[in-house]
XYZ file of C-alpha atoms in Angstrom:
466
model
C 0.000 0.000 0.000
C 1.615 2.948 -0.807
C 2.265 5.991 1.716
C -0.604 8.777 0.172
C -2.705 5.710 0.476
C -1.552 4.947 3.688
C -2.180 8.368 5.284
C -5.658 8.914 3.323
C -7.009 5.595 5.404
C -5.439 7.032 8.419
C -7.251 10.783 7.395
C -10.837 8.969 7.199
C -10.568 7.014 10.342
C -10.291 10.467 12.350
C -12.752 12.019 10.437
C -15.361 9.098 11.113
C -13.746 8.933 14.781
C -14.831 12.736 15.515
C -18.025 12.030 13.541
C -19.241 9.821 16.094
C -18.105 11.186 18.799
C -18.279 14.590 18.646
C -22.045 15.013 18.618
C -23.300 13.073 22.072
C -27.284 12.858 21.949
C -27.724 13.895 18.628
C -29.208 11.381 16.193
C -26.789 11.012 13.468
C -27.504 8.728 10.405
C -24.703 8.540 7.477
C -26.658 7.627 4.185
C -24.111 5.231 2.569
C -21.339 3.123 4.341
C -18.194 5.659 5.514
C -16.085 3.064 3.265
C -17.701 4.881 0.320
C -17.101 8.231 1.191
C -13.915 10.246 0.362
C -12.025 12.403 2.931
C -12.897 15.591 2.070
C -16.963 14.425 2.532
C -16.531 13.489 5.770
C -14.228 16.228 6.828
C -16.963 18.529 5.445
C -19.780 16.849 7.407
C -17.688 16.758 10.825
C -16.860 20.618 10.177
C -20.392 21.525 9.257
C -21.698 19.844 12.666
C -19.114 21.305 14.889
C -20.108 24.813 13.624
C -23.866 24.235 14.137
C -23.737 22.841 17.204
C -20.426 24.008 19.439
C -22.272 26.631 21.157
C -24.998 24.873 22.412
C -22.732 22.761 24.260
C -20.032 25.142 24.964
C -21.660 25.764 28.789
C -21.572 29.628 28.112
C -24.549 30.470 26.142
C -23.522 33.725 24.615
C -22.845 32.335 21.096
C -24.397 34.232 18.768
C -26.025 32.509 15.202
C -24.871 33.440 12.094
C -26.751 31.920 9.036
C -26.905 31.682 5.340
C -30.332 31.414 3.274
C -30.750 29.736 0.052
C -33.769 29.760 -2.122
C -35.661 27.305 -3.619
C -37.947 28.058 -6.403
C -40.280 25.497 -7.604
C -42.079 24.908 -11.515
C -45.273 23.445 -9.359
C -46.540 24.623 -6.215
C -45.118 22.601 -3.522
C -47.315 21.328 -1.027
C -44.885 19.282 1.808
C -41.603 18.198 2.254
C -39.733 15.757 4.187
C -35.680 16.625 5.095
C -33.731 13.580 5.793
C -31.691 12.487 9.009
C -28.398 13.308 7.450
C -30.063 16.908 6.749
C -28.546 16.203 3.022
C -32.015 15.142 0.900
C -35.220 17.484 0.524
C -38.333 15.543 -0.831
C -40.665 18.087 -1.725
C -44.080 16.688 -2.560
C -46.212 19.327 -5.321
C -49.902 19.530 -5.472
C -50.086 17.909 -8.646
C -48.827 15.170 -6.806
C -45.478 14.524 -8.477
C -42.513 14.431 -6.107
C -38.954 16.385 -6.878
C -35.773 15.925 -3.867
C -32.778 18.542 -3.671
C -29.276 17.488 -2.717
C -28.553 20.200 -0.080
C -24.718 19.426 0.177
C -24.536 20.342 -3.702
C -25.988 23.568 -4.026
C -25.690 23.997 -7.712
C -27.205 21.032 -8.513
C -30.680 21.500 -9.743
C -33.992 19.536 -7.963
C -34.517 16.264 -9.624
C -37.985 14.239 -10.624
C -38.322 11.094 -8.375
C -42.392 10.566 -9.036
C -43.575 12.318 -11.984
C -47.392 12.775 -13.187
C -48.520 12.705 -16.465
C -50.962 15.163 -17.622
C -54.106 14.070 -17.689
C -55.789 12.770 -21.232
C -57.247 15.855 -23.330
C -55.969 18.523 -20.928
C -52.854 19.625 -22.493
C -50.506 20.539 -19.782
C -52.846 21.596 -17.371
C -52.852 19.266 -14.510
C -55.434 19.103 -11.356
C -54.099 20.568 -8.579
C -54.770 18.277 -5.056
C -55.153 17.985 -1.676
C -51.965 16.401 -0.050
C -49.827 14.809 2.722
C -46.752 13.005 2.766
C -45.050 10.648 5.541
C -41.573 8.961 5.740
C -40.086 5.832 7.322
C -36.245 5.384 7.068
C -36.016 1.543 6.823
C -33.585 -0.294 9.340
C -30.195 -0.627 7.775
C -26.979 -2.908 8.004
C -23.465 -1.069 8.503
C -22.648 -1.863 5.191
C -26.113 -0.750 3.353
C -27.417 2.255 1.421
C -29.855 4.754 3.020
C -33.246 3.558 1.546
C -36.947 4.745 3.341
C -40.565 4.315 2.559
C -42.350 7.358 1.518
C -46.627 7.649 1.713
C -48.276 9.768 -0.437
C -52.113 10.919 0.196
C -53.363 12.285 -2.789
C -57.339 13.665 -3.523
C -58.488 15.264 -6.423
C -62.013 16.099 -4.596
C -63.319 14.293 -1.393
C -64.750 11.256 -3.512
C -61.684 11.227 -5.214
C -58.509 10.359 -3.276
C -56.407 7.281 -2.876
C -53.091 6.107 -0.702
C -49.750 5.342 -1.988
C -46.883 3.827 -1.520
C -42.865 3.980 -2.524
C -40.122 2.791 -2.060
C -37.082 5.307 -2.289
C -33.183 4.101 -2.780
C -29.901 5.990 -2.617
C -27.485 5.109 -5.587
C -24.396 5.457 -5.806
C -23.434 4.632 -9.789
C -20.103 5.458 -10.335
C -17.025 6.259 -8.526
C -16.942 10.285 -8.551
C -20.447 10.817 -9.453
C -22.980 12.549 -7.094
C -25.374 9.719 -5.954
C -29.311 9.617 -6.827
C -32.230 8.668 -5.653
C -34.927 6.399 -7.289
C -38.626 5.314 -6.843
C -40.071 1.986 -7.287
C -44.386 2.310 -6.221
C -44.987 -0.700 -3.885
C -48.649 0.021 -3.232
C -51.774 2.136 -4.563
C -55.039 2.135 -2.538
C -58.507 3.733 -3.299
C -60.382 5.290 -0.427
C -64.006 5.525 -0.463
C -64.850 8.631 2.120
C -65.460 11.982 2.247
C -63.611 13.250 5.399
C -60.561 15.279 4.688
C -57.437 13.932 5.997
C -54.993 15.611 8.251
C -52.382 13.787 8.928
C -50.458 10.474 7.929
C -48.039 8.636 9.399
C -45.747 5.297 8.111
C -44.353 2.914 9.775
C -43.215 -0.574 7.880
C -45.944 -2.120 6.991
C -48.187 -0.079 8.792
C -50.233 3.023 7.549
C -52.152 5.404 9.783
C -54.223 8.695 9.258
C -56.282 11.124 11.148
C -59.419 12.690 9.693
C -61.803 15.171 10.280
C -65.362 14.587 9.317
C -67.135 17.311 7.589
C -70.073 16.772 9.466
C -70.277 16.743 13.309
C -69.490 13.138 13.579
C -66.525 12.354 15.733
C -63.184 12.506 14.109
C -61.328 8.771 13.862
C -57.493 8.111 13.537
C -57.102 4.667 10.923
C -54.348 2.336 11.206
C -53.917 0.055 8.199
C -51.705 -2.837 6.812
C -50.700 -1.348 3.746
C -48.979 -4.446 2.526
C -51.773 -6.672 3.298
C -54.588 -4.336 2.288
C -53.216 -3.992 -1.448
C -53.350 -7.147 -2.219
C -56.716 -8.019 -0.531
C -60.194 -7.509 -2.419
C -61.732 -4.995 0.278
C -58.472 -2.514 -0.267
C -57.477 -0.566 2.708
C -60.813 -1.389 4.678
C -59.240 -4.904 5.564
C -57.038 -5.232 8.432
C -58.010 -1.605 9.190
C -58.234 -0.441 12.934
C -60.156 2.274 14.304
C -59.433 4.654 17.371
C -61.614 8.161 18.517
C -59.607 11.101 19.902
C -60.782 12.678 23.045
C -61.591 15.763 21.471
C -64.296 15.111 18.508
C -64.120 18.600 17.352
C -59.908 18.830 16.653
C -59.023 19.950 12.879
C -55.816 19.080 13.179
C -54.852 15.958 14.959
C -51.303 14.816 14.596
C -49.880 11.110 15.089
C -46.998 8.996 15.504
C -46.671 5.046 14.403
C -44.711 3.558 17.031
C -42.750 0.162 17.662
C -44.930 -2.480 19.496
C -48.393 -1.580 17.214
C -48.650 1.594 18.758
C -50.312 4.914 17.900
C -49.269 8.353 19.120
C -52.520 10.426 19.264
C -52.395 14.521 19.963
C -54.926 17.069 20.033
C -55.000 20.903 21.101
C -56.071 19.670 24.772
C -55.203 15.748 25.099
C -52.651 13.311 24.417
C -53.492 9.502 23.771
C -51.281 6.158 23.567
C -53.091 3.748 21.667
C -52.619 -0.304 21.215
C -54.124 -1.085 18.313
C -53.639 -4.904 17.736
C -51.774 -7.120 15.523
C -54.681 -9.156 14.404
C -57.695 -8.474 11.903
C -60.385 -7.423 14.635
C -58.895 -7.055 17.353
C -59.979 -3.974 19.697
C -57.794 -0.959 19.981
C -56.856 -0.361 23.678
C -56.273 3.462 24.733
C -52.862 2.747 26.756
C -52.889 6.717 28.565
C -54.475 10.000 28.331
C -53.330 12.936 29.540
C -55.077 15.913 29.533
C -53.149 19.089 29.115
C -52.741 23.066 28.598
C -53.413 24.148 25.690
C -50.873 21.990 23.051
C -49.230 24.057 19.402
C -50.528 21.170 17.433
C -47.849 22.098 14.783
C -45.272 21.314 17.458
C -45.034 18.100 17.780
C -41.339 16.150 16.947
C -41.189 13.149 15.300
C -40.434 10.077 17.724
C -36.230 10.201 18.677
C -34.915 6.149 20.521
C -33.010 6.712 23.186
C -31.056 3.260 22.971
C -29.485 4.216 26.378
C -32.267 4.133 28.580
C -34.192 1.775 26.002
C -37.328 3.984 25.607
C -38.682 6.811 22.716
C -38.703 10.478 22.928
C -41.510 12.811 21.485
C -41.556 16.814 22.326
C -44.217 18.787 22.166
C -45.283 22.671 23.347
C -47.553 24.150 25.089
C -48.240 28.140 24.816
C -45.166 28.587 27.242
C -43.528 25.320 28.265
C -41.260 22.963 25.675
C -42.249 18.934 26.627
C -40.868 15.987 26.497
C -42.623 12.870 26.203
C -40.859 9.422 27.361
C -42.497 6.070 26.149
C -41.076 2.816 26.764
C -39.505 0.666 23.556
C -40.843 -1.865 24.123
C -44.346 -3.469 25.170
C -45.289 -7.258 25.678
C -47.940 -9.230 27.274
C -47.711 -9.104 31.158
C -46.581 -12.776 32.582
C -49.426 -14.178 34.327
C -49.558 -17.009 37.552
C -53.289 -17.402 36.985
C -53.660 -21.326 37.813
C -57.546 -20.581 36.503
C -58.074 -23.210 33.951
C -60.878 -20.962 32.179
C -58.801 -18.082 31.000
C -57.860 -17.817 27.395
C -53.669 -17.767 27.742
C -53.688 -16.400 23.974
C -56.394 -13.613 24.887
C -55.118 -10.136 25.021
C -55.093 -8.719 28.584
C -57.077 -5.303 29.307
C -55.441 -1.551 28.799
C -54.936 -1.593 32.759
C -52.836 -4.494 32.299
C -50.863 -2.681 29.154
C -50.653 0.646 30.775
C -47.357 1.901 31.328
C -44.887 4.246 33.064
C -45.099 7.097 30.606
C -44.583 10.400 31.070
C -43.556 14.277 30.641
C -40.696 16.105 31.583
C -40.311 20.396 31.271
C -37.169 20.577 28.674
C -37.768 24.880 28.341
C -40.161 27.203 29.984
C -39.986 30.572 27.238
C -42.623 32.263 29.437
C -43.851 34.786 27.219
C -40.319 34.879 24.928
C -42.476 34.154 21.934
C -44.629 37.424 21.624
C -46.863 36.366 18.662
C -49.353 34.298 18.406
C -49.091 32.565 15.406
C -45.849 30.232 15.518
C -44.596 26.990 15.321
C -41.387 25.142 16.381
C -39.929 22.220 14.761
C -37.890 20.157 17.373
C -34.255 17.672 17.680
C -33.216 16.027 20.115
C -31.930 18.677 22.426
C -32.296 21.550 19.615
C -35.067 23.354 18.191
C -36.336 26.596 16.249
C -39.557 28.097 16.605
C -41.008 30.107 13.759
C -43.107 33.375 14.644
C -45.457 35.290 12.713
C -46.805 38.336 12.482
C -50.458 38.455 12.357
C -53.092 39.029 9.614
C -53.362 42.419 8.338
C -56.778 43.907 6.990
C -55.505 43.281 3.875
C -54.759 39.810 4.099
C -50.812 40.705 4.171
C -48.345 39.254 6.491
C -45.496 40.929 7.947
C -42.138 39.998 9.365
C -41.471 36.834 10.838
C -38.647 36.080 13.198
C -37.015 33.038 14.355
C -36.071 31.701 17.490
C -33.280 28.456 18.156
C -33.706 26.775 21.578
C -31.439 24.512 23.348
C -32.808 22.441 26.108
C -31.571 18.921 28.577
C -33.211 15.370 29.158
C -32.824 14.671 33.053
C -30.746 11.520 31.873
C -28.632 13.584 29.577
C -25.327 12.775 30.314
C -23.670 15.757 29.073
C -24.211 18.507 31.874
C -23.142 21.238 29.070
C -26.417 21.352 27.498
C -27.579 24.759 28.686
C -31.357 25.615 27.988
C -31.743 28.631 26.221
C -32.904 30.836 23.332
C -31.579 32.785 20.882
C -33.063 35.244 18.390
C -32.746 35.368 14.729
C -33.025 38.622 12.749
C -36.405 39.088 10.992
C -36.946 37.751 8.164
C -39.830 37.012 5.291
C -40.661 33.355 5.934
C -43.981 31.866 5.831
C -45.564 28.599 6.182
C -47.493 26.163 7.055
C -44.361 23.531 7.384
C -40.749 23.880 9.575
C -38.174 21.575 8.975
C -35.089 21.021 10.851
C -31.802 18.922 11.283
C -29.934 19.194 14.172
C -26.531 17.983 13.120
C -26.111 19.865 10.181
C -28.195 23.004 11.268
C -30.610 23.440 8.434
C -33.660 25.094 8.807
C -35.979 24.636 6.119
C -39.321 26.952 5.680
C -41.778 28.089 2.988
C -41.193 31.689 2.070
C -44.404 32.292 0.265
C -47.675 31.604 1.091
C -48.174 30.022 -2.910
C -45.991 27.570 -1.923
C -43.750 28.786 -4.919
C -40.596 28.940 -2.807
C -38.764 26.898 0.231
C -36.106 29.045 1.643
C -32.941 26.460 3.352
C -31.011 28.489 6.092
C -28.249 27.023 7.439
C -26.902 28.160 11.049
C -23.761 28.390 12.230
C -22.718 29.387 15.806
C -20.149 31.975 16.335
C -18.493 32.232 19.876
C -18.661 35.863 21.141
């Protein structure tokens, strides 16, 4: 081997050495084997993390952000997006329904097509615009594997007119010095036959869930679905399907989380529910816990973190002036039993009091009344988050400045007794939106800035030491 080669292993073992342990607590996620990257890529990912994230655990607190935006323009309007765990890949989702990613470490390469839609027969180019959500699951991954996730599309033309999909999404790599890509393969496409609009999806491997709010006064109902099962069955999505009711019948917006053990992560503006919801075609959905709450941001909510320390999952959420955190247990099994009573069905699943568990929230961040405007929303890491505020609605339908906020805040088990909780303050800026996205190692923000949907704006912050 010769010596440049020599001292270029030696270069990517440090690299991948500070890489993983330079970042405690945050969830870090390369997207191919470190094998395939060069040098200068990892140096460039290790640098870029150290600079968003050094003051946050430098124990001082007066860092100060720095930050550089990048725009976005889109040929459709774009309706949702999804940012990756490396922070590298933006899946935008438009309301035609066709689906276009960015590579964010390459800024001057241009969005690509990964699900196009052709125009419908004998309307030229002119294409329906839809109702839409989108939902992710990053599929479990040897050492040695590709980054590769799931990605749900809910797509409705008119509320008798809407249907569920399903795609697979793989990184390649194709050859040696080339940028890598990412391609589609459709796994599953479902027809749904109702006319309540749906609010929210979630995926989770086979599984497919989604809230929905009636537009009568009927109670809204959160689905859960075997998507793998159901497309291949003659009743669709209606087999295997599981129903549970939110406390609150009258929430627009009801957020949830799929999470291991078939359960269902259930929030609305004044509750929080833990569902069960079975592993077998009729089988009743138990309601695990409710808690009952202050006032919740429903666009607040985190998507689920695993603590593989302390074995157990990790789900913040605010309320008007207090920054949760929500620890579940991993895992969940039947209770053991020493009934010797000859009568009782040992393959019968036991009641929600014998499921319930020791759940519960801890205060990361009280703000008080740091966040002056009413309309805002946060979009939360691990131990970092921003919170987007907005001026209100003018007479004229015009909205003004909006500024932005970082947080830092500490689990009780954090190990790390650097992690200061705090908040900093962004300089005004012109971002809308109905959508935050944000990734904690690499410090992208990522934001709608225009209400069309015409534009995403990517700001990435860097922490300067005063």
């Amino acid at each position: 081997m010769s010596k440049a080669l020599k001292n270029a292993t030696h270069d990517k073992a440090v690299w991948l050495h500070l890489y993983e342990t330079s970042f405690p607590g945050i969830p870090k996620q390369l997207d191919y084997p470190y094998g395939l990257y060069t040098v200068a890529e990892l140096e460039t990912t290790v640098v870029r993390g150290l600079k968003a994230n050094v003051s946050w655990r430098s124990g001082d607190g007066d860092g100060r952000v720095e930050w550089v935006q990048r725009d976005i323009p889109g040929e459709e309007e774009m309706d949702r997006f999804w940012l990756s765990d490396s922070g590298r890949w933006l899946v935008v989702l438009t309301s035609v329904g066709s689906v276009v990613y960015h590579d964010l470490d390459n800024a001057g390469v241009p969005g690509r097509t990964l699900i196009s839609r052709p125009s419908a027969a004998g309307q030229g180019s002119a294409r329906r615009h839809m109702t839409t959500r989108m939902a992710a699951d990053v599929c479990p991954r040897a050492s040695n594997s590709k980054l590769e996730f799931n990605l749900a599309l809910y797509l409705s033309q008119s509320p008798e007119e809407s249907h569920f999909e399903v795609w697979k999404v793989r990184l390649q790599l194709e050859n040696e010095g080339e940028l890598p890509v990412l391609v589609a393969e459709k796994l599953a496409s479902l027809e749904r036959e109702s006319e309540a609009l749906v609010c929210h999806i979630s995926l989770l491997g086979d599984d497919l869930a989604y809230s929905q709010t009636p537009w009568t006064n009927e109670s809204a109902v959160v689905t859960v679905f075997n998507w793998k099962t159901a497309s291949t069955h003659s009743e669709g999505y209606k087999y295997h399907k599981q129903e549970m009711y939110p406390a609150e019948s009258g929430a627009l917006y009801i957020p949830v989380h799929l999470l291991p053990g078939s359960r269902i992560f259930v929030m609305t503006s004044y509750s929080i529910q833990l569902f069960h919801y079975g592993d077998a075609h009729g089988q009743p959905c138990l309601e695990l816990w409710h808690h009952r709450h202050d006032y919740v941001k429903e666009f607040t909510l985190s998507k689920p973190y695993i603590c593989p320390e302390t074995n157990s999952i990790r789900i913040i959420v605010s309320e008007m002036q207090r920054v949760l955190g929500c620890i579940i247990p991993y895992s969940l099994s039947k209770p053991s039993t020493t009934s010797t009573d000859t009568d009782t069905d040992a393959n019968a699943w036991p009641s929600s009091s014998a499921l319930r568990m020791p759940s519960g929230f801890v205060l990361l961040y009280d703000h008080g009344q740091t966040f002056e405007r009413k309309r805002w929303r946060a979009a939360f890491g691990y131990r970092t988050g921003i919170v987007h505020c907005e001026s209100e609605i003018t007479g004229n339908f015009q909205r003004g400045d909006s500024k932005l906020y970082t947080l830092s805040y500490s689990w009780p088990d954090d190990e790390d007794p650097q992690v200061n909780r705090s908040v900093g303050r962004i300089r005004p800026g012109r971002w809308q939106g109905w959508q935050e996205g944000y990734n904690e190692l690499t410090g992208r923000v990522v934001m709608f800035s225009s209400n069309s949907g015409s534009c995403i704006s990517v700001l990435e912050l860097h922490w300067m030491q005063s």
